[in-house]
XYZ file of C-alpha atoms in Angstrom:
786
model
C -13.727 -12.484 -34.481
C -11.494 -10.515 -32.111
C -10.962 -7.084 -33.437
C -7.130 -5.923 -33.955
C -5.918 -2.600 -34.082
C -2.852 -1.783 -35.437
C -1.534 1.918 -34.236
C 1.699 3.593 -35.570
C 3.186 6.083 -32.951
C 1.876 9.108 -34.697
C -1.469 7.830 -34.010
C -0.704 7.818 -30.290
C -2.160 11.200 -28.204
C 0.907 13.686 -28.036
C 1.660 15.385 -25.507
C 2.570 18.930 -24.717
C 6.437 20.417 -24.800
C 7.883 20.119 -21.574
C 8.048 23.114 -19.678
C 10.615 24.157 -17.474
C 9.820 23.285 -13.745
C 11.432 23.497 -10.588
C 13.161 21.627 -7.758
C 14.474 18.573 -8.728
C 14.250 19.194 -12.276
C 16.743 22.129 -11.772
C 18.949 20.406 -9.564
C 19.296 17.992 -12.347
C 19.201 20.096 -15.261
C 21.402 19.737 -18.423
C 23.814 21.914 -17.362
C 25.361 19.201 -14.595
C 25.635 16.460 -17.188
C 26.699 18.620 -20.543
C 25.950 17.376 -24.145
C 26.282 13.531 -22.605
C 22.813 13.719 -21.644
C 20.189 11.776 -23.453
C 16.599 12.443 -23.266
C 14.057 9.743 -22.925
C 10.415 9.661 -24.055
C 7.482 6.994 -23.390
C 5.620 5.517 -25.976
C 2.013 4.862 -24.237
C -0.885 3.002 -24.633
C -3.556 4.636 -26.063
C -6.333 1.727 -25.370
C -7.466 0.684 -21.775
C -7.312 -2.788 -22.207
C -5.852 -4.817 -24.784
C -3.023 -7.465 -25.768
C -0.092 -6.647 -27.577
C 0.111 -8.517 -30.608
C 2.966 -7.184 -32.292
C 5.734 -4.283 -31.547
C 7.800 -3.099 -34.121
C 10.808 -0.777 -33.280
C 13.233 -0.903 -35.907
C 12.580 1.905 -37.402
C 12.894 3.995 -34.208
C 15.936 2.290 -33.272
C 17.443 3.039 -36.979
C 17.035 7.195 -36.429
C 19.676 8.870 -36.052
C 20.417 10.358 -32.769
C 18.564 7.477 -31.116
C 20.448 5.632 -28.560
C 18.297 3.210 -26.660
C 15.068 1.617 -27.456
C 13.501 -0.584 -24.300
C 10.489 -2.789 -24.303
C 8.996 -4.610 -21.634
C 10.631 -7.681 -23.201
C 14.023 -6.431 -22.517
C 13.207 -6.403 -18.330
C 9.932 -8.432 -17.491
C 10.201 -8.143 -13.419
C 7.389 -6.878 -11.996
C 7.349 -4.224 -9.142
C 5.281 -3.047 -6.009
C 5.182 -1.902 -2.556
C 2.682 -4.351 -1.233
C 1.521 -6.358 -3.822
C 4.062 -7.093 -7.220
C 1.494 -6.561 -10.150
C 3.344 -3.627 -12.007
C 5.856 -4.329 -15.006
C 7.803 -1.136 -15.881
C 7.024 -1.549 -19.429
C 3.962 -3.770 -20.711
C 5.361 -6.870 -21.963
C 2.024 -8.645 -23.517
C -1.250 -6.635 -22.530
C -2.120 -2.718 -21.495
C -4.138 -2.151 -18.987
C -4.656 1.554 -19.154
C -4.866 4.523 -21.433
C -1.134 6.071 -20.904
C 0.519 2.464 -19.891
C 4.128 2.814 -20.948
C 5.184 0.016 -24.087
C 8.221 1.301 -25.304
C 10.992 3.621 -23.997
C 13.575 5.682 -26.454
C 16.586 7.812 -25.431
C 18.201 10.127 -27.848
C 20.116 13.070 -28.395
C 17.718 15.561 -28.164
C 13.962 15.798 -27.176
C 12.788 16.472 -30.387
C 14.602 13.021 -31.931
C 12.541 11.263 -29.297
C 9.416 12.369 -30.074
C 10.135 11.245 -33.915
C 11.111 8.094 -32.681
C 7.794 7.648 -30.944
C 6.211 8.846 -34.412
C 7.695 5.279 -36.135
C 7.058 2.930 -33.838
C 4.419 0.287 -34.567
C 1.866 -1.692 -32.168
C -0.706 -3.926 -33.067
C -3.435 -4.334 -30.336
C -6.182 -6.909 -29.788
C -8.814 -4.927 -27.661
C -10.341 -6.578 -24.736
C -13.489 -5.604 -22.582
C -12.876 -2.996 -20.143
C -13.940 -2.296 -16.442
C -14.481 0.827 -15.213
C -16.712 0.384 -12.461
C -15.422 -1.155 -9.350
C -18.544 -2.214 -8.066
C -19.230 -4.002 -11.472
C -15.549 -5.284 -11.538
C -15.448 -6.967 -8.213
C -18.552 -9.055 -9.201
C -18.033 -12.367 -10.983
C -19.406 -11.588 -14.488
C -16.399 -8.846 -15.020
C -13.581 -9.600 -17.507
C -10.266 -10.093 -15.249
C -7.765 -7.558 -15.700
C -4.660 -9.836 -13.982
C -5.631 -13.447 -14.787
C -2.334 -14.245 -12.857
C -3.314 -12.166 -9.440
C -2.559 -15.578 -7.702
C 0.875 -15.827 -8.941
C 2.198 -12.546 -7.440
C 4.381 -11.867 -4.471
C 2.035 -10.031 -1.786
C 2.556 -8.653 2.165
C 1.190 -11.109 4.396
C -1.661 -8.715 5.284
C -3.143 -8.509 2.101
C -5.606 -10.900 0.848
C -6.163 -11.107 -2.968
C -8.863 -12.968 -4.096
C -7.731 -14.999 -7.070
C -9.740 -15.522 -10.162
C -11.593 -11.882 -9.692
C -10.504 -8.191 -9.671
C -10.069 -8.039 -6.087
C -6.914 -7.460 -5.070
C -7.351 -6.848 -1.590
C -10.651 -7.621 0.667
C -10.057 -6.194 4.637
C -12.873 -7.288 6.642
C -14.412 -6.655 10.043
C -16.618 -8.676 11.939
C -17.518 -6.845 15.497
C -19.916 -7.647 17.916
C -23.628 -8.799 17.051
C -25.286 -7.232 14.037
C -28.598 -8.654 14.700
C -28.762 -7.223 18.319
C -27.216 -3.792 16.557
C -30.147 -3.056 14.523
C -32.782 -4.405 17.109
C -31.517 -1.169 19.403
C -31.648 0.944 16.897
C -34.627 3.458 16.348
C -33.595 4.150 13.236
C -31.921 2.453 10.403
C -30.849 4.427 7.520
C -28.507 3.586 4.538
C -27.283 5.147 1.659
C -24.307 5.207 -1.240
C -21.706 7.884 -1.727
C -19.045 8.358 -4.456
C -15.591 9.786 -4.828
C -14.138 10.491 -8.075
C -10.526 10.190 -9.115
C -8.721 13.135 -8.298
C -4.706 14.256 -9.226
C -2.376 15.740 -6.643
C -1.015 17.881 -9.063
C 2.325 18.615 -7.330
C 4.193 22.232 -8.513
C 6.989 19.775 -9.737
C 6.212 16.953 -12.439
C 7.760 13.562 -11.661
C 11.716 14.049 -13.001
C 14.598 11.701 -13.274
C 17.955 11.006 -14.681
C 19.770 7.861 -14.318
C 23.521 7.114 -15.087
C 25.234 3.532 -15.233
C 29.304 4.018 -14.586
C 31.745 1.544 -16.035
C 31.688 -0.781 -12.914
C 27.877 -1.049 -13.592
C 27.172 1.173 -10.582
C 23.577 3.205 -11.154
C 22.929 6.239 -9.782
C 19.249 7.607 -9.935
C 18.175 11.296 -9.397
C 14.486 11.550 -8.585
C 12.266 13.861 -7.570
C 10.904 10.985 -5.191
C 9.197 10.578 -1.549
C 10.704 6.938 -1.096
C 14.305 7.123 -1.882
C 15.453 3.832 -0.003
C 11.894 1.846 -1.237
C 12.243 2.814 -5.132
C 16.124 1.353 -4.506
C 14.283 -1.835 -3.074
C 11.795 -2.212 -5.539
C 13.467 -0.991 -8.791
C 16.637 -3.555 -7.785
C 14.297 -6.292 -7.736
C 12.367 -5.621 -10.906
C 15.453 -5.297 -12.731
C 17.586 -7.969 -11.013
C 20.526 -5.976 -9.629
C 22.150 -6.000 -6.232
C 20.768 -2.728 -3.977
C 24.505 -1.995 -3.554
C 24.990 -1.450 -7.528
C 22.069 1.410 -7.577
C 22.343 4.612 -5.572
C 19.261 7.110 -5.277
C 19.612 10.748 -4.639
C 16.968 12.750 -4.100
C 17.273 16.756 -3.692
C 14.492 19.210 -2.390
C 11.578 17.643 -3.977
C 8.648 20.456 -5.511
C 5.667 18.894 -3.921
C 4.387 15.102 -3.341
C 1.266 14.933 -1.372
C 1.820 10.865 -2.203
C 2.096 11.427 -5.755
C 5.925 10.596 -5.472
C 5.704 7.584 -2.974
C 6.561 4.020 -4.218
C 7.780 3.741 -8.003
C 5.965 5.057 -11.113
C 8.079 6.264 -13.932
C 11.459 6.258 -12.141
C 12.009 2.559 -13.154
C 11.846 3.396 -16.689
C 14.573 5.620 -16.545
C 16.884 3.133 -14.832
C 16.150 0.519 -17.317
C 17.039 3.072 -20.223
C 20.180 4.033 -18.420
C 21.524 0.373 -18.102
C 21.562 -0.027 -21.834
C 22.901 3.505 -22.408
C 26.967 2.662 -22.347
C 27.551 5.180 -19.200
C 25.702 8.098 -20.899
C 23.134 9.444 -18.129
C 19.264 9.676 -19.234
C 16.606 11.977 -18.150
C 13.128 11.641 -18.158
C 10.468 14.573 -17.239
C 6.865 14.016 -17.230
C 4.934 16.628 -18.881
C 1.907 18.112 -17.069
C -0.471 16.005 -19.063
C 1.572 13.077 -18.572
C 1.235 14.080 -15.068
C -2.364 13.860 -14.825
C -2.846 10.452 -15.683
C 0.167 8.195 -16.196
C 1.712 8.641 -12.809
C -0.453 8.108 -9.762
C -4.311 9.584 -8.951
C -6.239 9.219 -5.813
C -8.155 6.187 -5.843
C -11.980 6.652 -6.390
C -14.505 5.173 -4.341
C -18.087 3.642 -4.021
C -19.251 3.658 -0.404
C -22.177 2.128 0.789
C -23.006 2.958 4.503
C -25.670 1.457 7.008
C -26.082 2.496 10.078
C -28.302 2.089 13.283
C -29.005 5.008 15.735
C -31.136 5.422 18.836
C -33.646 8.344 19.735
C -30.563 9.652 22.011
C -28.278 9.565 19.117
C -26.182 6.640 20.001
C -24.483 4.675 17.161
C -25.933 1.052 17.838
C -24.460 -0.466 14.412
C -22.665 -0.094 11.422
C -22.319 -1.947 8.065
C -19.845 -0.143 5.687
C -19.143 -1.678 2.284
C -15.941 0.298 0.404
C -15.407 -0.510 -3.614
C -12.096 1.086 -4.145
C -11.622 2.083 -7.929
C -7.756 0.829 -7.868
C -7.032 1.244 -11.337
C -5.098 -0.686 -13.646
C -2.385 -1.861 -11.037
C -3.110 -1.749 -6.920
C 0.534 -2.301 -5.737
C 0.011 0.698 -3.316
C -3.662 0.909 -3.553
C -4.187 -2.661 -1.589
C -2.846 -0.739 1.526
C -5.581 2.406 1.173
C -8.064 -0.641 0.985
C -6.677 -1.578 4.320
C -6.154 1.280 6.095
C -9.981 2.271 5.357
C -11.108 -0.908 6.667
C -9.200 -0.823 10.298
C -10.640 2.689 10.424
C -14.036 2.010 8.414
C -16.329 3.309 11.242
C -14.681 6.946 11.463
C -13.369 8.152 15.109
C -16.390 6.509 16.886
C -17.183 4.011 19.431
C -19.320 1.808 17.762
C -19.912 -1.850 19.152
C -21.479 -3.775 16.224
C -19.533 -3.312 13.042
C -19.834 -5.410 9.578
C -17.088 -3.550 7.027
C -15.820 -4.651 3.724
C -13.372 -2.722 2.086
C -12.414 -4.098 -1.228
C -9.298 -2.550 -3.788
C -10.410 -3.442 -7.456
C -8.903 -3.460 -10.314
C -10.047 -1.411 -12.905
C -8.808 -0.059 -16.123
C -8.335 3.454 -15.216
C -5.169 5.223 -14.132
C -3.284 3.782 -11.243
C -4.298 4.538 -7.964
C -1.791 5.371 -5.255
C -0.917 7.159 -2.033
C -2.450 11.096 -1.621
C -2.594 13.027 0.966
C -5.186 11.457 3.718
C -4.513 7.992 2.276
C -8.629 6.608 2.067
C -9.665 8.867 4.897
C -10.650 11.623 3.063
C -12.850 9.411 0.994
C -14.319 7.107 3.653
C -14.935 10.347 5.900
C -16.751 11.551 2.918
C -19.779 9.136 3.412
C -19.734 8.580 7.384
C -19.648 12.169 8.497
C -22.458 13.349 6.049
C -24.071 9.860 7.182
C -24.007 11.242 10.702
C -25.536 14.343 9.943
C -28.627 12.929 7.653
C -29.384 10.720 10.584
C -29.426 13.471 13.118
C -31.328 15.649 11.448
C -33.816 12.711 11.173
C -33.915 12.312 14.432
C -33.991 16.262 15.086
C -30.739 15.907 16.943
C -27.691 18.652 17.220
C -24.856 16.760 15.173
C -22.429 18.359 17.360
C -23.760 16.347 20.567
C -24.375 13.400 18.662
C -20.444 13.249 17.790
C -19.377 14.055 21.125
C -21.858 11.249 22.310
C -20.428 8.527 19.985
C -16.665 9.714 19.667
C -13.689 7.613 21.205
C -12.212 8.380 24.062
C -9.255 7.120 25.986
C -9.736 3.601 26.599
C -12.661 2.893 24.459
C -12.035 -0.339 21.668
C -11.877 0.810 18.414
C -13.294 -1.094 15.549
C -10.530 -3.714 15.478
C -10.295 -4.411 18.729
C -7.403 -1.658 19.754
C -7.720 -0.418 22.748
C -7.767 3.768 22.167
C -4.970 5.635 23.854
C -5.807 8.772 25.097
C -6.905 11.527 22.799
C -8.227 14.778 22.646
C -10.973 14.163 20.027
C -13.579 15.630 21.911
C -12.262 18.500 22.799
C -11.617 19.187 19.222
C -15.071 19.056 18.253
C -15.928 21.212 20.926
C -13.677 23.459 20.425
C -14.343 23.977 16.526
C -18.177 24.319 16.942
C -17.456 26.839 19.901
C -15.285 28.901 17.279
C -17.486 28.829 14.265
C -20.160 29.710 16.259
C -22.529 26.702 16.345
C -25.874 27.219 16.660
C -25.615 31.007 15.893
C -27.276 32.317 12.796
C -25.347 34.643 10.197
C -26.625 37.055 8.037
C -26.093 36.514 4.483
C -24.614 39.220 2.510
C -27.715 39.126 0.147
C -31.706 38.198 -0.190
C -30.712 35.337 -2.430
C -28.259 33.971 -0.321
C -28.394 31.423 2.322
C -25.680 30.738 4.817
C -24.966 27.316 6.940
C -22.956 25.440 8.830
C -21.251 22.281 9.042
C -18.675 20.430 11.224
C -17.184 17.046 10.663
C -14.766 14.626 12.870
C -12.019 12.334 11.639
C -9.242 9.972 12.426
C -6.110 8.461 10.645
C -2.951 6.391 11.694
C 0.225 6.076 9.870
C -0.767 3.896 7.159
C 2.329 1.142 6.871
C 3.618 -2.114 7.927
C 4.138 -3.110 11.236
C 7.990 -3.076 10.890
C 8.573 0.529 8.998
C 12.179 1.383 10.383
C 14.061 5.043 10.676
C 17.415 5.869 11.418
C 19.716 9.021 11.717
C 22.811 10.276 12.823
C 24.623 12.817 14.415
C 28.442 13.998 13.419
C 29.970 16.252 15.463
C 32.288 18.785 13.664
C 35.209 20.306 15.240
C 33.582 23.872 15.864
C 31.113 22.046 17.803
C 28.304 22.157 15.279
C 26.804 18.791 13.637
C 25.741 17.163 10.955
C 22.434 15.306 11.033
C 22.168 12.720 8.569
C 18.608 10.902 7.867
C 16.638 9.524 5.277
C 13.438 11.633 5.067
C 12.954 13.788 2.467
C 11.528 17.693 2.721
C 8.741 18.482 0.044
C 7.784 21.642 1.799
C 6.294 19.924 4.792
C 9.758 20.927 6.900
C 11.330 17.477 7.559
C 14.620 19.537 7.738
C 13.443 22.117 9.974
C 11.940 19.452 12.314
C 15.110 17.218 12.100
C 16.997 20.206 13.138
C 15.080 20.990 15.959
C 15.026 17.771 17.295
C 18.512 17.175 16.827
C 19.627 20.715 18.638
C 16.929 19.579 21.588
C 18.770 15.905 22.062
C 22.083 17.267 21.766
C 21.851 20.631 23.620
C 23.162 22.896 21.206
C 21.578 25.804 19.396
C 19.552 25.005 16.104
C 22.301 27.662 14.175
C 24.790 24.985 14.817
C 22.840 21.933 13.064
C 22.993 20.963 9.548
C 20.996 18.568 7.940
C 21.795 16.624 4.787
C 19.332 15.514 2.091
C 19.164 12.249 0.892
C 21.528 9.577 -0.712
C 20.974 6.424 -0.084
C 24.940 5.515 -0.367
C 25.591 7.683 2.405
C 21.956 8.652 4.492
C 20.639 6.342 6.944
C 17.731 4.154 6.069
C 14.067 5.495 6.016
C 11.317 3.601 4.741
C 9.033 6.133 3.288
C 8.463 9.839 3.718
C 4.676 8.787 3.934
C 1.912 8.495 6.310
C 2.765 11.691 8.270
C 5.372 9.552 10.189
C 8.519 11.520 10.409
C 8.153 13.984 13.251
C 7.079 10.534 15.163
C 9.349 7.855 13.268
C 12.467 9.467 12.587
C 12.072 11.991 15.377
C 12.582 9.260 17.636
C 15.248 7.998 15.775
C 17.365 11.557 15.867
C 16.600 11.886 19.647
C 18.304 8.695 20.179
C 21.520 9.424 17.892
C 21.341 12.393 19.976
C 21.286 10.775 22.986
C 24.272 8.246 22.060
C 26.191 11.673 20.737
C 25.498 13.582 24.207
C 26.635 10.574 26.291
C 29.835 9.833 24.192
C 30.755 13.847 25.265
C 29.635 13.846 28.779
C 31.654 10.474 29.489
C 34.701 11.792 27.775
C 34.271 15.183 29.937
C 33.460 13.261 33.162
C 36.864 11.241 32.799
C 38.522 14.184 31.855
C 37.254 16.257 35.188
C 36.960 13.197 37.667
C 33.083 13.843 37.607
C 30.097 11.518 36.908
C 28.384 11.700 33.858
C 24.974 11.958 35.594
C 25.965 14.971 36.855
C 26.572 16.968 33.631
C 24.321 18.299 30.640
C 25.046 19.873 27.131
C 23.236 23.535 27.347
C 23.742 25.782 24.718
C 26.746 24.002 23.143
C 28.440 24.005 26.544
C 29.494 20.974 29.049
C 28.113 22.103 32.357
C 28.868 20.195 35.443
C 25.951 20.609 38.036
C 28.080 19.127 40.784
C 31.228 21.895 40.389
C 29.303 24.625 38.231
C 32.831 24.108 35.188
C 31.579 24.447 31.952
C 33.354 24.275 28.663
C 32.346 24.945 24.782
C 31.971 21.905 22.883
C 34.235 23.786 20.338
C 37.676 21.548 19.634
C 36.266 18.829 21.932
C 33.595 17.151 20.193
C 36.362 15.917 17.255
C 40.212 16.075 19.128
C 38.484 14.508 22.661
C 40.066 16.410 25.892
C 42.925 16.262 27.625
C 42.944 14.889 31.252
C 45.318 16.351 33.949
C 48.042 13.882 33.423
C 48.362 14.732 29.816
C 46.509 12.046 28.055
C 43.708 12.297 26.092
C 40.236 11.222 25.977
C 37.419 11.269 23.618
C 37.596 11.424 20.220
C 35.441 11.795 16.924
C 31.800 12.103 18.061
C 29.099 10.148 15.982
C 25.908 9.399 17.369
C 23.405 6.484 15.587
C 19.531 6.205 16.383
C 17.017 3.959 15.087
C 13.668 3.728 15.512
C 10.871 0.874 14.705
C 7.776 0.133 16.137
C 7.674 -3.506 18.046
C 4.358 -3.383 19.169
C 1.409 -3.709 15.820
C -0.067 -6.773 15.838
C -1.305 -8.700 12.955
C -5.420 -8.606 12.459
C -7.585 -11.448 11.901
C -8.132 -12.171 8.467
C -11.664 -12.753 8.684
C -12.703 -10.559 10.934
C -10.331 -7.458 11.428
C -9.816 -8.103 14.967
C -6.669 -7.815 17.186
C -4.596 -6.395 19.921
C -3.175 -3.371 18.227
C -4.020 -2.582 14.450
C -1.512 0.502 14.330
C 0.990 2.889 16.322
C -1.707 5.361 17.096
C -4.026 8.056 15.447
C -4.274 11.621 15.261
C -7.498 12.940 15.887
C -9.533 16.219 14.723
C -12.068 18.373 13.485
C -13.463 21.222 10.930
C -16.198 23.417 11.314
C -16.965 25.502 8.080
C -19.304 28.414 7.077
C -20.572 28.798 3.778
C -22.787 30.993 1.716
C -25.322 29.613 -1.462
C -26.159 31.694 -3.925
C -29.636 30.188 -4.523
C -29.898 32.002 -8.154
C -26.432 30.369 -9.402
C -25.751 27.389 -6.918
C -22.429 28.812 -6.363
C -21.109 27.852 -2.799
C -18.396 29.904 -1.194
C -16.922 28.917 1.844
C -16.387 32.123 4.361
C -14.683 30.315 7.333
C -12.536 26.922 8.189
C -11.674 26.202 11.712
C -9.769 23.362 12.276
C -8.968 21.603 15.424
C -6.725 18.816 15.973
C -4.914 16.943 18.395
C -1.285 16.482 17.508
C -0.226 15.292 20.768
C 2.489 17.854 21.111
C 3.260 20.824 18.791
C 7.288 20.560 18.324
C 6.898 23.922 15.453
C 3.592 25.408 16.366
C 3.890 27.668 13.449
C 4.348 24.851 10.887
C 1.158 22.706 12.760
C -0.637 25.880 11.678
C 0.413 25.813 8.700
C -0.258 22.009 7.514
C -3.902 22.439 8.973
C -4.442 25.787 6.872
C -2.793 24.072 3.680
C -4.876 20.763 4.483
C -7.832 22.748 4.601
C -7.819 24.649 1.637
C -6.438 21.275 -0.242
C -9.150 19.285 0.957
C -11.714 22.437 0.037
C -10.182 22.081 -3.355
C -10.973 18.241 -3.750
C -14.285 18.741 -2.337
C -15.911 21.662 -4.725
C -13.334 21.571 -8.047
C -11.218 18.660 -8.430
C -12.382 15.392 -10.554
C -10.508 13.489 -13.199
C -13.094 13.001 -16.004
C -12.957 9.818 -17.528
C -14.639 8.098 -20.158
C -13.769 4.298 -21.020
C -10.837 4.580 -19.205
C -9.418 7.970 -21.264
C -9.302 11.086 -19.268
C -10.737 13.902 -20.664
C -9.733 17.114 -18.557
C -5.734 16.564 -18.442
C -4.839 19.710 -18.465
C -5.160 22.782 -15.728
C -7.597 24.181 -18.454
C -9.973 21.778 -17.606
C -8.911 20.861 -14.209
C -9.570 23.638 -11.761
C -7.400 23.226 -8.330
C -8.172 25.707 -5.650
C -5.865 28.899 -5.599
C -5.309 32.096 -3.355
C -8.157 33.481 -4.508
C -10.487 30.293 -3.948
C -8.885 29.975 -0.574
C -11.698 31.352 2.649
C -10.555 34.376 3.835
C -10.902 33.354 7.598
C -8.910 29.975 8.620
C -8.625 29.412 11.949
C -6.747 26.790 13.701
C -6.768 24.994 17.129
C -4.277 23.023 18.034
C -4.659 20.384 21.085
C -2.264 18.428 22.687
C -2.722 15.208 24.435
C 1.085 13.720 24.585
C 1.646 10.568 22.540
C 3.405 8.034 24.683
C 5.927 6.677 22.233
C 5.783 10.418 20.216
C 9.013 12.617 20.649
C 8.229 15.083 23.374
C 4.552 13.425 22.943
C 4.372 14.083 19.375
C 2.272 12.737 16.735
C 1.841 13.932 12.965
C -0.529 16.316 11.305
C 0.435 16.579 7.505
C -2.545 15.092 5.954
C -5.050 14.964 8.534
C -6.012 18.557 8.415
C -7.236 17.682 4.499
C -9.589 14.489 5.482
C -12.757 16.402 7.363
C -13.014 19.251 4.800
C -15.269 17.710 2.286
C -17.858 16.164 4.318
C -17.742 19.585 6.296
C -18.815 21.934 3.679
C -21.448 19.075 2.102
C -22.964 19.437 5.831
C -22.759 23.191 5.856
C -24.375 23.288 2.409
C -27.229 21.257 3.368
C -27.573 23.026 6.406
C -27.763 26.588 4.354
C -30.195 25.337 1.391
C -31.326 21.803 2.260
C -29.758 19.753 -0.405
C -27.782 16.359 0.044
C -24.749 16.140 -2.666
C -23.835 12.477 -2.529
C -20.824 12.436 -4.617
C -17.333 15.010 -4.591
C -17.116 17.617 -6.069
C -19.875 20.080 -4.670
C -20.181 21.977 -7.864
C -22.449 25.085 -8.766
C -24.254 23.071 -11.042
C -25.103 19.971 -8.495
C -26.089 22.408 -5.815
C -28.273 24.363 -8.267
C -30.038 21.300 -9.825
C -30.806 20.084 -6.421
C -32.309 22.986 -5.365
C -34.572 23.142 -8.471
C -35.828 19.793 -7.928
C -36.184 20.409 -4.056
C -39.693 21.295 -2.613
C -38.817 24.166 -0.170
C -42.062 24.864 0.717
C -42.649 21.220 2.178
C -39.040 21.055 3.435
C -38.302 17.970 0.932
C -34.573 17.798 0.028
C -33.316 16.374 -3.329
C -30.311 14.333 -3.610
C -27.593 14.761 -6.589
C -25.902 12.056 -7.709
C -23.151 11.867 -10.025
C -23.538 14.102 -13.391
């Protein structure tokens, strides 16, 4: 007999009171909307997998002060960026602990909480899937029986009748020949746990429908235009009837890309009769009910010659995509076309599988799958180098991609400074030079790891920009990119000023309002400096051309003989000059008394047109991505042999950014990424037991702070220009986080001879490994997950 469980609201796990947060939450505080503001709360599933057999909200709806109650039956549409598999509220089945089942909006937070206690839900528990390798097999219970019916992007390949929502394959070269050429073949399995983005500001939204049915959503979001698109489709409304406003965002790291809780807020507002509805996630909810970074099981098999040349690589990646993989399927794809790491490998067999589990929803996080696969690849290379008694730096220099090499997908690699990054990082850390430990019971070691990452996106993500001149010669720049602390507005102002020829103080960049801002796909993939930057430069060129043509007409000169420098139109032919003040809007008077010119508005857009499809069975194609940013990190650690404690003493980060538009901001991205990478490497893990998170607070989930940061971080900027980048620039926002974890693991191994297969590298794991290691014989212990 099937088991049924009846749960009333008071039996659900409660969340703590909402703390005051900054950023968008402050912007959309109650003061903006006055006493008319309704407060929303979500009733969430307490079980990881089950059918909803009965749902009774009548008592909650009758509670005085409750104004709106919404369930999945009200809005059953699905949403998803690459795979439409996710309902706004569970309809007939729940798939993870914390899934929204009912939304309530009331006059106060307290009343909304009381209403949740009055809701009754009867579940029929179903078997869960908590391991992606098992979940990919034929015996695992199906989490999405309707997978075959979901709308999906053409480059995502779900496997109907299974839990595999995307299977990306790479087949390159001849594997038999590759193995035959190898003097050493080594295979091993590595694991990466789920982690949280933990932005300073949690998810927070306010939505309101006006008397004409127009809905405005104020959202702490990386994706205002994508949210408008996805929510409108899921709720069956016109895009023109949904407006998304994004003020300054208090951190994102990928957590606020796509749609998570925003759809629920809009759905509540649609039934609130014109009243605004505010939905703010508590820190506990943020930990496991929004996006998390996907877990990974990586199986690596590699062949190498005695000289250190990689002859073959066979990788299988099982991604723990969670209950809904609408975003995770593209992480799987990115891991597939990057599956070898930044190396020239002639023979490759790779399978990257996104697997449904009954865990929290996996989504974008800084690095987008690259920190996870490099954790495995970069440790594997070091282990093979040691077995062959080779220098890990030289092995990387022997195999690293250079301009003109063929990548894993058959794309010809553009010019890259990867080899220079590896060498400079090694030189700066003092590779090969021993360091004296601070105490007799401590050991020091140095490690290195290389990386590559492309902007992971569809082939046609567009950017647009506008530049509108003001009467005094200043200008307003419209963009759709979001500033969440990474410096989008600063870069936009720099590029507009440089492209137009005015002082940067004359430039004002607007935040995002989808009704008035030009379109931007999303603020993800470290793509804004490159993609949005190109759109801004195109807008600047158009505005500049309008001004020069008007002045040239008035002066009877040629526009090609003129330029704008520091806010003045100058003529190289006659040496005349004129300030933009009073002419950029009103125009300029000709000698005959007539006027030319008028209000100047420049428009620009950019969309890559050269990315090609990849073959479904082989993953081969002329151009898989727009470009790769490459780099390397070297670290020095000190390990306490009595406790297993690991202290990171130094990090050297060297990255090829094409051209550093703002070197100070590039360096801070490299520093911040290294510290965040160190945090995930040594501290962070969402502990899950049968789908239930056990540490969803900062009490039990540690992140690195200034106290933990290494005292010495050196940044090295390498510049090999990108042919289609603004002034040759490429992105750097995510990349500095990618190689940190394996570099630390390799340094720990060099220090005390232990191998750590799973993040995080805790003192307990290191100590246990040392205890089981026979130091006298030089054998090493391998520690698997605890």
